[in-house]
Amino acid sequence: MLISKMATEGGGKEMNEIKSQFTTREGVYKLLSHSEYSRPNRVPFNSQGSNPVKVSFVNVNDQSGNGDRICFNVGRELYFYIYKGVRKAADLSKPIDKRIYKGTQPTCHDFNPLTATAESVSLLVGFSAGQVQLIDPIKKETSKLFNEEVRTESYQEKRRLIDKSRVTCVKWVPGSEALFLVAHSSGNLYLYNVEHACGPAAPHYQSLKQGQNYSVYTCKSKVTRNPLLKWTVGQGALNEFAFSPDGKFLACVSQDGFLRVFNFDAVELHGTMKSYFGGLLCVCWSPDGRYIVAGGEDDLVTVWSFVDCRVIARGHGHKSWVSVVAFDHYTTSVEDGDPMEFSGSDEDVQDQMYVCRDRANSAQSRLSKRNSTDSRPVQVTYRFGSVGQDTQLCFWDLTEDILFPHLPLSRTRTHTNVMNATSLPAVVGVAVPGGVTVNNVSANPSTNGNSSGASTPCNSLPVTLPRSNSLPHSSSITANSTSSAMDSAIATGVSKFATLGLHDRKERHHERDHKRNHSVGHVSGRSSDKLNMLTKTKTDPAKTLGTGLCPHMADIPLLEPLICKKIAHERLTVLIFLEDCIVTACQEGFICTWARPGKVGLLSSQNQASSPSGTVV
């Protein structure tokens, strides 16, 4: 299928128009159709009844300077290519490895970066029938098969002894060459060691630890066998999990709508959050491990503070389920002085930004030096993105007016409404992943940041408002009536709240002050134990709305996306931020590369002219 003629250079006015480029304050992101990866015949895949297309990357440190490798699954097929990114056009006729499976489909996969070399890589592949395969696509070898079907004495036919349900997520344990974690649609999570075998009979488990809606078991055996541990988490499928940047914590999202964050080594629950409604499908960590973003069937992206264990913002821009969320490590920025001004060329903007993971970690240490006596706090912008079944790509900015509402702001933010910090309790000396101690971090969940929304008319906003994509909360909103009305509207799919202009919202809510202290999430002297009680008692999902686990829509800031663009014909299943580009994929089996501002010139125009065009624009 050729590139759509409707995709003009600057986008278009039609909502259903497929975009081939989009603009943010950093510059223009452009689709490189010649860098599109797919099945060699480039025929759109019939996605009915198939598992989502997933993409994994690894760098093998090849001396030629082209060490990136890409793996993706389409239906029953699994492909392994050299990834040329923005440098050269993709050559689909020469896969390093291609596999076609019978009776099952690949559902997810993950490379081990610690063992990857130019001669060998370790790739884990999970399947719809429940098994996990360890393969080396460079050597074209299959090393081991875990949770395979075996014939036992009790049963004549072969049976899968550990878990029969579909594998939903598989990842290597950070820092380990042998341990990996597997999630299933049964809601179970298993820890394996590639050096150990699975037993010839069904494993026997003994309880190791139990908590609210989760249990952990060890495998009872004379000889160490797989699985080493079994976790039962929540109710329904465990859709995805993600390790914190330091590998010490594990965030899990389940079909019951809960985000659960565990201390992985101690096997203890750190905190929980509930979706607005429906299941949670995806999760990711910020580069410094301070924030977690989750998305799912409520069409929202939800930002959760790891330190405060509370929801600090929601984002509304998608029109259907959110399938992937991811932080952009290369655009997340920290500045000690004034907020960054994004005027000038793409190169100037890139020079101002942190464009590598080491600098993102550096930002984490710089944040730890901030204290409440600073008159000019650290200026922070976390960039994250999301894609959904509505075929749209959204970018979001999480700024310090949302993150630190209790701190005095710099001169460019004097029009931002901030709660009085003197009346709020503070969490002093809180440890976060990576061994960094955060001093004087407020536990107040109330946020009152004014900012410019992506779809808000410019003439309705003061010119000195901060560069944030959050919708402001008027200081005159009736808590009870507005919360219930807004909850009902979102729950029934009426998302007018996200499209209201600032003037309209002020006109509608001018009668009484908004009672933020009525929120369970507000930690006061008489309610400081409420959040702890929520994690100690059995949680009824129907009763969580309006509590610290799931605040009302009016109780927290509502973010609007920086950009929201339709970029595919079929639902989107992949979003990965790389240094030079962004990678997306849709259910038709097309993996697309979007060059970052200033990076499109790395690919020669000769290759662009000779390469066949792609489907997604």
XYZ file of C-alpha atoms in Angstrom:
617
model
C 0.000 0.000 0.000
C 1.451 3.366 -0.997
C 1.919 6.365 1.230
C -1.358 8.161 1.663
C -1.719 11.222 -0.551
C -3.556 12.864 2.303
C -0.366 13.001 4.365
C 0.859 16.469 3.527
C 4.073 18.024 4.684
C 2.594 19.880 7.595
C -0.109 17.434 8.505
C -3.721 18.140 7.614
C -6.999 19.350 8.979
C -8.826 16.062 8.668
C -8.935 14.053 11.877
C -8.613 10.738 10.040
C -5.566 11.819 8.096
C -2.480 9.651 8.550
C 0.459 11.862 9.526
C 3.959 11.465 8.127
C 5.443 14.124 10.395
C 4.597 16.193 13.445
C 6.104 19.157 15.253
C 6.955 19.708 18.911
C 8.975 22.490 20.489
C 12.165 20.529 19.740
C 11.407 20.579 16.034
C 9.943 18.256 13.399
C 9.769 14.466 13.732
C 9.659 12.819 10.307
C 8.660 9.318 9.256
C 11.374 7.486 7.304
C 9.345 5.201 5.065
C 12.524 3.642 3.668
C 13.487 2.562 7.213
C 10.292 0.576 7.665
C 10.614 -3.030 8.832
C 8.000 -5.684 8.134
C 7.645 -9.110 6.644
C 9.788 -9.305 3.479
C 6.770 -9.211 1.136
C 5.529 -5.970 2.752
C 1.960 -7.255 2.577
C -0.205 -6.017 5.462
C -0.766 -8.785 7.958
C -4.309 -9.983 8.665
C -4.369 -9.137 12.350
C -7.668 -10.793 13.219
C -7.180 -13.104 16.194
C -3.415 -12.622 16.322
C -1.248 -11.464 19.178
C 0.082 -7.886 19.292
C 3.188 -7.088 17.284
C 6.109 -6.478 19.660
C 9.628 -5.147 19.063
C 12.881 -5.730 20.974
C 16.286 -4.087 20.479
C 19.832 -5.001 21.494
C 23.274 -3.603 20.720
C 25.975 -6.221 20.047
C 28.898 -3.727 20.079
C 29.813 -4.498 16.499
C 33.146 -2.908 15.477
C 31.602 -1.801 12.198
C 29.549 0.753 14.124
C 26.255 -0.860 13.139
C 25.609 -2.954 16.221
C 21.861 -2.454 16.664
C 19.680 -5.528 16.182
C 15.890 -5.675 16.027
C 13.496 -8.556 16.682
C 9.769 -8.448 15.987
C 6.896 -10.896 15.796
C 4.069 -10.878 13.249
C 1.465 -13.611 13.657
C 3.246 -16.977 13.774
C 6.483 -15.478 12.464
C 9.537 -14.105 14.283
C 12.152 -11.957 12.503
C 15.653 -10.843 13.453
C 17.370 -8.069 11.430
C 20.246 -5.631 11.563
C 18.582 -2.331 12.502
C 19.934 0.553 10.444
C 17.684 3.244 11.922
C 18.127 6.683 10.395
C 21.453 5.762 8.761
C 20.456 3.434 5.910
C 17.353 2.004 4.313
C 16.084 -1.309 5.649
C 16.949 -4.405 3.605
C 14.091 -6.826 4.269
C 15.473 -9.452 1.904
C 18.265 -10.377 4.309
C 16.954 -11.307 7.771
C 19.598 -12.746 10.072
C 17.029 -15.231 11.319
C 13.401 -16.026 10.577
C 11.219 -18.547 12.378
C 7.675 -19.752 11.724
C 5.897 -21.568 14.541
C 3.085 -24.107 14.298
C 0.313 -24.421 16.851
C 1.374 -21.331 18.797
C 2.324 -17.692 18.260
C 5.073 -15.523 19.750
C 3.590 -12.948 22.129
C 6.631 -11.152 23.608
C 10.419 -11.271 23.658
C 13.442 -9.723 25.360
C 17.210 -9.619 24.754
C 19.811 -9.949 27.503
C 22.127 -6.928 26.989
C 24.771 -8.330 29.345
C 25.580 -11.371 27.207
C 25.107 -9.850 23.748
C 28.095 -10.012 21.393
C 28.542 -9.858 17.635
C 28.667 -13.662 17.594
C 25.883 -14.529 20.025
C 22.760 -13.084 21.676
C 20.332 -14.530 24.214
C 16.704 -13.931 23.249
C 13.735 -15.032 25.342
C 10.470 -15.589 23.484
C 7.084 -16.122 25.166
C 4.231 -17.884 23.379
C 0.454 -17.990 23.329
C 0.450 -21.618 24.502
C 2.423 -20.758 27.648
C 5.959 -21.933 26.872
C 9.113 -19.801 26.886
C 11.968 -20.398 24.471
C 15.600 -19.325 24.783
C 17.124 -18.886 21.358
C 20.244 -17.443 19.724
C 19.152 -15.900 16.403
C 22.740 -15.190 15.354
C 23.808 -18.819 15.730
C 20.295 -19.887 14.701
C 20.104 -22.170 17.722
C 17.399 -23.025 20.239
C 19.044 -23.424 23.627
C 16.228 -24.359 25.986
C 12.458 -24.603 26.278
C 10.742 -23.778 29.557
C 7.225 -24.812 30.602
C 7.097 -27.259 27.719
C 4.536 -30.028 27.400
C 5.556 -33.320 29.023
C 3.941 -36.714 29.336
C 3.469 -37.755 32.971
C 2.627 -41.091 34.542
C -0.859 -39.884 35.501
C -1.746 -38.617 32.036
C -1.195 -40.312 28.691
C -1.331 -37.076 26.706
C 1.214 -34.311 27.087
C 0.453 -31.554 29.579
C 1.985 -28.197 30.381
C 2.893 -28.521 34.051
C 3.684 -24.977 35.183
C 1.142 -22.702 33.466
C -1.162 -23.319 30.502
C -2.109 -19.693 29.866
C -0.661 -17.215 27.394
C 2.635 -15.486 28.190
C 1.930 -11.753 28.420
C 5.383 -10.417 29.313
C 8.916 -11.796 29.619
C 12.010 -9.893 30.780
C 15.505 -10.624 31.972
C 16.114 -9.598 35.583
C 18.334 -6.476 35.402
C 21.988 -7.227 36.060
C 21.579 -10.996 35.730
C 22.828 -13.259 32.965
C 20.637 -16.165 34.033
C 17.452 -15.012 35.820
C 14.298 -14.003 33.974
C 10.687 -13.261 34.878
C 7.581 -14.432 33.008
C 3.997 -13.160 33.376
C 0.915 -15.110 32.244
C -2.688 -14.251 31.544
C -3.548 -16.460 34.532
C -2.281 -13.670 36.777
C 0.801 -15.650 37.785
C 4.407 -14.511 37.623
C 7.327 -16.974 37.552
C 11.039 -16.543 38.205
C 13.295 -18.844 36.165
C 17.011 -19.569 35.949
C 18.320 -20.597 32.529
C 20.853 -22.882 34.204
C 18.175 -25.003 35.881
C 15.740 -27.458 34.325
C 12.020 -27.786 34.860
C 10.865 -30.835 36.786
C 9.316 -33.944 35.181
C 6.197 -33.510 37.328
C 3.989 -30.587 38.290
C 5.844 -28.390 40.805
C 4.833 -28.353 44.449
C 4.805 -24.939 46.094
C 5.135 -23.720 49.645
C 4.128 -20.272 50.812
C 6.891 -17.710 51.200
C 4.937 -14.496 51.738
C 1.345 -13.293 51.517
C -0.153 -9.829 51.328
C -3.168 -7.962 50.066
C -4.189 -9.628 46.793
C -0.796 -11.235 46.226
C 1.075 -14.347 47.350
C 4.596 -15.607 46.719
C 5.582 -19.282 46.728
C 8.822 -21.205 46.441
C 9.187 -24.432 44.517
C 9.406 -27.373 46.906
C 12.035 -29.769 45.587
C 15.147 -31.628 46.730
C 17.010 -30.347 43.701
C 16.781 -26.724 42.596
C 14.342 -26.613 39.697
C 12.354 -24.054 37.748
C 10.371 -22.086 38.580
C 12.318 -20.680 41.510
C 9.405 -18.492 42.623
C 5.736 -18.195 41.781
C 3.797 -14.980 42.345
C 0.002 -14.752 42.202
C -0.857 -11.087 41.684
C -4.351 -9.600 41.714
C -7.294 -10.987 39.796
C -7.329 -11.706 36.091
C -4.440 -11.438 33.649
C -1.160 -9.820 34.606
C -0.778 -7.706 31.476
C 2.701 -6.220 31.869
C 5.469 -5.586 34.358
C 8.527 -3.321 34.389
C 11.633 -3.154 36.554
C 12.744 0.148 38.056
C 15.915 1.665 36.564
C 18.013 0.255 39.399
C 16.308 -3.146 39.213
C 15.208 -3.128 42.844
C 11.474 -2.608 42.340
C 8.884 -4.234 40.106
C 5.744 -2.513 38.808
C 2.905 -4.801 37.675
C -0.381 -3.900 35.984
C -3.292 -6.309 35.902
C -6.698 -6.788 34.353
C -8.293 -5.994 37.721
C -7.214 -2.380 37.144
C -4.483 -2.236 39.793
C -0.900 -1.082 39.594
C 1.141 -2.886 42.248
C 4.738 -1.954 42.989
C 6.899 -4.510 44.789
C 10.315 -4.490 46.345
C 11.602 -7.317 44.182
C 14.337 -8.670 46.452
C 12.358 -8.328 49.689
C 9.162 -9.602 47.992
C 7.138 -6.853 49.674
C 4.382 -4.577 48.387
C 5.505 -0.943 48.221
C 2.298 0.696 46.964
C -0.810 0.386 44.790
C -2.994 2.422 42.476
C -6.357 1.733 40.818
C -7.345 2.674 37.271
C -10.314 4.925 36.722
C -12.129 1.923 35.305
C -11.221 -1.245 33.437
C -7.918 -3.056 33.308
C -4.443 -1.563 33.148
C -2.503 -2.730 30.087
C 0.908 -1.033 30.181
C 3.405 0.504 32.594
C 6.787 2.268 32.569
C 9.214 4.034 34.935
C 10.720 7.499 34.670
C 14.499 7.535 34.045
C 15.215 8.393 37.695
C 12.691 5.905 39.126
C 10.578 8.581 40.812
C 7.419 8.226 38.749
C 5.427 5.464 37.118
C 3.042 5.939 34.218
C 0.307 3.385 33.493
C -2.323 3.192 30.762
C -5.250 0.962 29.983
C -8.928 0.548 29.261
C -9.981 3.878 30.810
C -8.328 5.655 27.819
C -6.170 7.607 30.297
C -2.502 7.777 31.184
C -2.020 7.934 34.950
C 1.103 9.300 36.649
C 1.904 7.778 40.042
C 4.560 9.036 42.456
C 6.840 6.291 43.742
C 7.933 8.394 46.741
C 4.467 9.559 47.815
C 2.606 6.421 46.642
C -0.201 8.445 45.119
C -1.653 9.548 41.803
C -0.327 13.003 40.896
C -1.883 13.504 37.442
C -3.931 11.917 34.676
C -3.694 12.547 30.966
C -6.617 12.419 28.547
C -6.039 12.423 24.809
C -6.698 8.915 23.541
C -10.102 7.824 22.256
C -9.589 4.141 22.985
C -7.473 1.820 25.121
C -3.884 2.859 25.759
C -1.629 -0.026 24.746
C 1.905 1.302 25.411
C 3.452 4.038 27.554
C 7.160 4.931 27.533
C 9.421 7.681 28.891
C 11.743 9.500 26.533
C 15.101 9.319 28.324
C 16.672 11.602 25.738
C 14.258 14.528 26.093
C 13.699 14.444 29.855
C 15.514 17.549 31.138
C 16.679 19.121 34.380
C 17.803 22.752 34.644
C 19.086 24.573 37.736
C 18.043 28.040 36.565
C 15.285 29.375 34.409
C 13.121 26.967 32.412
C 14.484 26.145 28.993
C 13.417 28.418 26.187
C 12.885 26.507 22.978
C 13.684 29.074 20.364
C 16.296 28.632 17.678
C 17.435 25.773 15.514
C 17.035 22.067 16.133
C 20.746 21.846 16.918
C 20.447 24.549 19.576
C 17.558 22.717 21.173
C 19.434 19.427 21.156
C 22.405 21.088 22.856
C 20.147 22.243 25.690
C 18.676 18.811 26.295
C 19.859 15.709 28.017
C 20.197 13.271 25.195
C 21.561 10.180 26.824
C 20.727 7.918 29.691
C 23.790 8.913 31.711
C 22.537 12.462 31.764
C 19.102 11.283 32.850
C 20.783 9.568 35.786
C 22.715 12.766 36.414
C 19.380 14.567 36.585
C 18.352 12.197 39.345
C 21.307 13.191 41.524
C 20.684 16.859 40.831
C 17.099 16.511 41.949
C 18.259 15.076 45.269
C 20.146 18.305 46.010
C 16.976 20.397 45.880
C 15.696 21.637 49.246
C 12.797 23.750 50.403
C 14.942 26.798 51.107
C 15.870 27.267 47.447
C 14.196 30.305 45.973
C 14.849 28.926 42.475
C 13.969 25.225 42.429
C 15.289 22.773 39.903
C 13.294 23.001 36.679
C 12.158 19.556 35.551
C 10.428 18.280 32.443
C 9.720 14.576 32.029
C 8.701 13.629 28.507
C 6.718 10.459 27.936
C 4.649 9.090 25.103
C 1.735 6.752 24.592
C 0.089 4.872 21.738
C -3.299 3.221 21.673
C -5.873 1.216 19.850
C -7.185 4.508 18.440
C -4.056 4.485 16.173
C -2.863 7.728 17.776
C 0.527 8.731 19.128
C 0.528 11.178 22.051
C 3.409 13.077 23.668
C 3.101 14.380 27.213
C 5.226 16.694 29.366
C 5.269 16.335 33.144
C 6.557 19.633 34.528
C 7.555 20.950 37.947
C 4.302 22.858 38.460
C 2.677 19.419 38.651
C 5.527 17.647 40.441
C 6.358 20.264 43.079
C 3.237 22.406 43.603
C 4.242 23.366 47.155
C 7.556 24.985 46.204
C 7.991 28.689 45.345
C 8.269 29.059 41.602
C 10.654 31.085 39.484
C 9.702 34.460 38.024
C 8.311 32.914 34.844
C 5.794 30.937 36.883
C 4.290 33.603 39.082
C 0.838 33.089 37.545
C 0.687 29.437 38.591
C -1.696 28.799 41.475
C 0.119 26.860 44.199
C -1.162 25.499 47.492
C 0.373 27.052 50.602
C 3.394 24.906 51.401
C 3.605 25.982 55.043
C 0.532 23.975 55.998
C 1.608 20.746 54.345
C 3.484 17.851 55.929
C 6.716 16.772 54.275
C 8.389 13.439 53.812
C 12.025 13.957 54.802
C 14.807 11.596 53.789
C 12.763 9.250 51.608
C 14.856 6.629 49.835
C 14.178 6.039 46.164
C 15.642 3.564 43.676
C 19.283 4.132 43.006
C 20.207 4.990 46.587
C 19.220 8.650 46.239
C 17.635 10.374 49.215
C 14.960 12.951 48.557
C 14.715 15.716 51.131
C 11.570 17.678 51.875
C 9.270 16.028 49.368
C 5.702 17.006 50.083
C 3.095 14.342 50.649
C 0.324 16.678 49.599
C -1.633 15.239 46.676
C -3.362 18.491 45.831
C -2.001 20.129 42.697
C -3.221 23.410 41.351
C -0.981 24.118 38.348
C -2.141 26.403 35.569
C -0.736 25.786 32.138
C -1.414 25.817 28.458
C -3.173 22.831 26.924
C -2.495 21.571 23.458
C -6.044 22.289 22.306
C -6.730 25.386 24.413
C -7.081 28.676 22.508
C -3.990 30.846 22.954
C -5.976 34.034 23.475
C -7.665 32.624 26.563
C -4.411 32.183 28.506
C -2.069 34.675 30.173
C 1.188 35.013 28.248
C 3.329 34.240 31.304
C 1.869 30.840 32.117
C 4.403 27.973 32.342
C 5.126 25.627 29.460
C 3.049 22.740 30.760
C 0.432 20.599 29.122
C -1.742 20.342 32.235
C -5.244 21.708 32.376
C -5.552 24.080 35.349
C -7.987 23.501 38.182
C -10.091 26.510 38.963
C -9.929 27.645 42.567
C -13.728 27.740 42.654
C -14.979 24.232 42.033
C -17.573 22.493 44.137
C -15.883 19.253 45.164
C -18.789 16.893 45.597
C -20.950 17.907 42.653
C -18.102 18.368 40.199
C -16.373 15.122 41.119
C -19.464 13.012 40.704
C -20.469 14.713 37.471
C -17.021 14.391 35.977
C -16.654 10.770 37.053
C -19.960 9.955 35.409
C -18.972 11.756 32.229
C -15.667 9.944 31.833
C -17.143 6.599 32.798
C -19.732 6.881 30.038
C -17.200 7.906 27.440
C -18.160 11.596 27.399
C -14.773 13.285 27.534
C -15.836 16.931 27.345
C -13.637 17.784 30.304
C -10.446 17.396 28.294
C -11.648 19.749 25.569
C -13.064 22.582 27.663
C -11.352 25.919 27.316
C -10.063 27.684 30.392
C -12.745 30.376 30.116
C -15.529 27.787 29.845
C -14.364 25.926 32.931
C -14.125 29.093 35.003
C -17.647 30.118 33.970
C -19.034 26.734 34.963
C -17.372 26.614 38.370
C -17.577 30.055 40.008
C -19.833 29.446 42.996
C -17.772 27.812 45.749
C -14.168 26.942 46.589
C -12.922 23.480 45.713
C -12.498 21.430 48.902
C -9.261 19.618 48.116
C -8.731 18.591 51.737
C -11.733 16.290 51.476
C -9.684 13.912 49.303
C -8.482 10.762 51.039
C -5.135 11.371 49.383
C -4.669 14.560 51.461
C -2.427 13.521 54.339
C -3.481 15.545 57.343
C -3.096 15.042 61.072
C -6.392 13.229 61.449
C -6.178 11.144 58.246
C -2.487 10.261 58.034
C -3.206 6.569 58.525
C -5.873 6.288 55.829
C -3.513 5.458 52.990
C -1.779 2.819 55.090
C -5.129 1.300 56.027
C -6.053 1.025 52.345
C -3.146 -1.341 51.721
C -3.863 -3.466 54.781
C -7.523 -4.209 54.109
C -9.083 -6.091 51.246
C -9.700 -3.710 48.357
C -13.106 -3.544 46.738
C -12.590 -2.027 43.271
C -16.119 -0.607 43.313
C -15.305 1.415 46.434
C -11.919 2.817 45.463
C -13.196 5.767 43.418
C -12.619 8.965 45.337
C -9.971 7.429 47.604
C -6.204 7.719 47.553
C -6.071 4.660 45.309
C -8.241 6.281 42.637
C -8.894 10.011 43.121
C -11.794 11.804 41.468
C -11.012 13.496 38.175
C -11.426 16.945 39.763
C -9.014 16.191 42.603
C -5.837 15.996 40.513
C -4.431 17.818 37.457
C -5.602 16.637 34.052
C -2.849 16.718 31.434
C -3.443 17.408 27.794
C -1.081 15.937 25.190
C 1.553 18.093 23.521
C 0.721 16.309 20.294
C -1.895 13.710 19.422
C -1.538 12.355 15.889
C -3.054 9.479 13.964
C -0.076 7.608 12.490
C -1.411 4.180 11.468
C -4.355 2.314 9.956
C -4.410 -0.403 12.623
C -4.065 -0.234 16.398
C -0.603 0.674 17.649
C 1.321 -1.845 19.755
C 4.883 -0.472 20.092
C 6.508 2.792 21.199
C 10.271 2.888 21.810
C 12.407 6.008 22.236
C 15.936 5.747 20.820
C 18.625 8.425 20.700
C 18.220 9.328 17.018
C 14.640 8.227 16.430
C 11.343 6.917 17.724
C 10.077 3.457 16.783
C 6.379 2.610 16.510
C 4.562 -0.471 15.230
C 0.987 -1.325 14.350
C -0.932 -4.573 14.252
C -0.524 -4.814 10.461
C 3.107 -5.708 11.094
C 4.837 -2.472 10.056
C 7.636 -1.185 12.281
C 8.215 2.511 11.579
C 11.165 4.789 12.330
C 10.575 8.485 13.054
C 13.713 10.626 12.857
C 14.160 13.114 15.676
C 14.598 16.797 14.789
C 17.893 17.344 13.009
C 18.506 13.615 12.490
C 16.678 13.020 9.222
C 19.697 14.145 7.208
C 21.710 11.167 8.400
C 20.049 9.058 5.719
C 21.202 9.761 2.190
C 18.652 11.082 -0.278
C 19.842 8.409 -2.688
C 18.513 5.687 -0.427
C 15.273 7.581 0.044
C 14.649 7.742 -3.689
C 15.413 4.094 -4.404
C 13.610 2.567 -1.449
C 10.029 1.319 -1.766
C 7.412 3.214 0.157
C 5.694 1.876 3.244
C 2.163 1.571 4.490
C 2.153 3.646 7.652
C 2.756 7.354 7.289
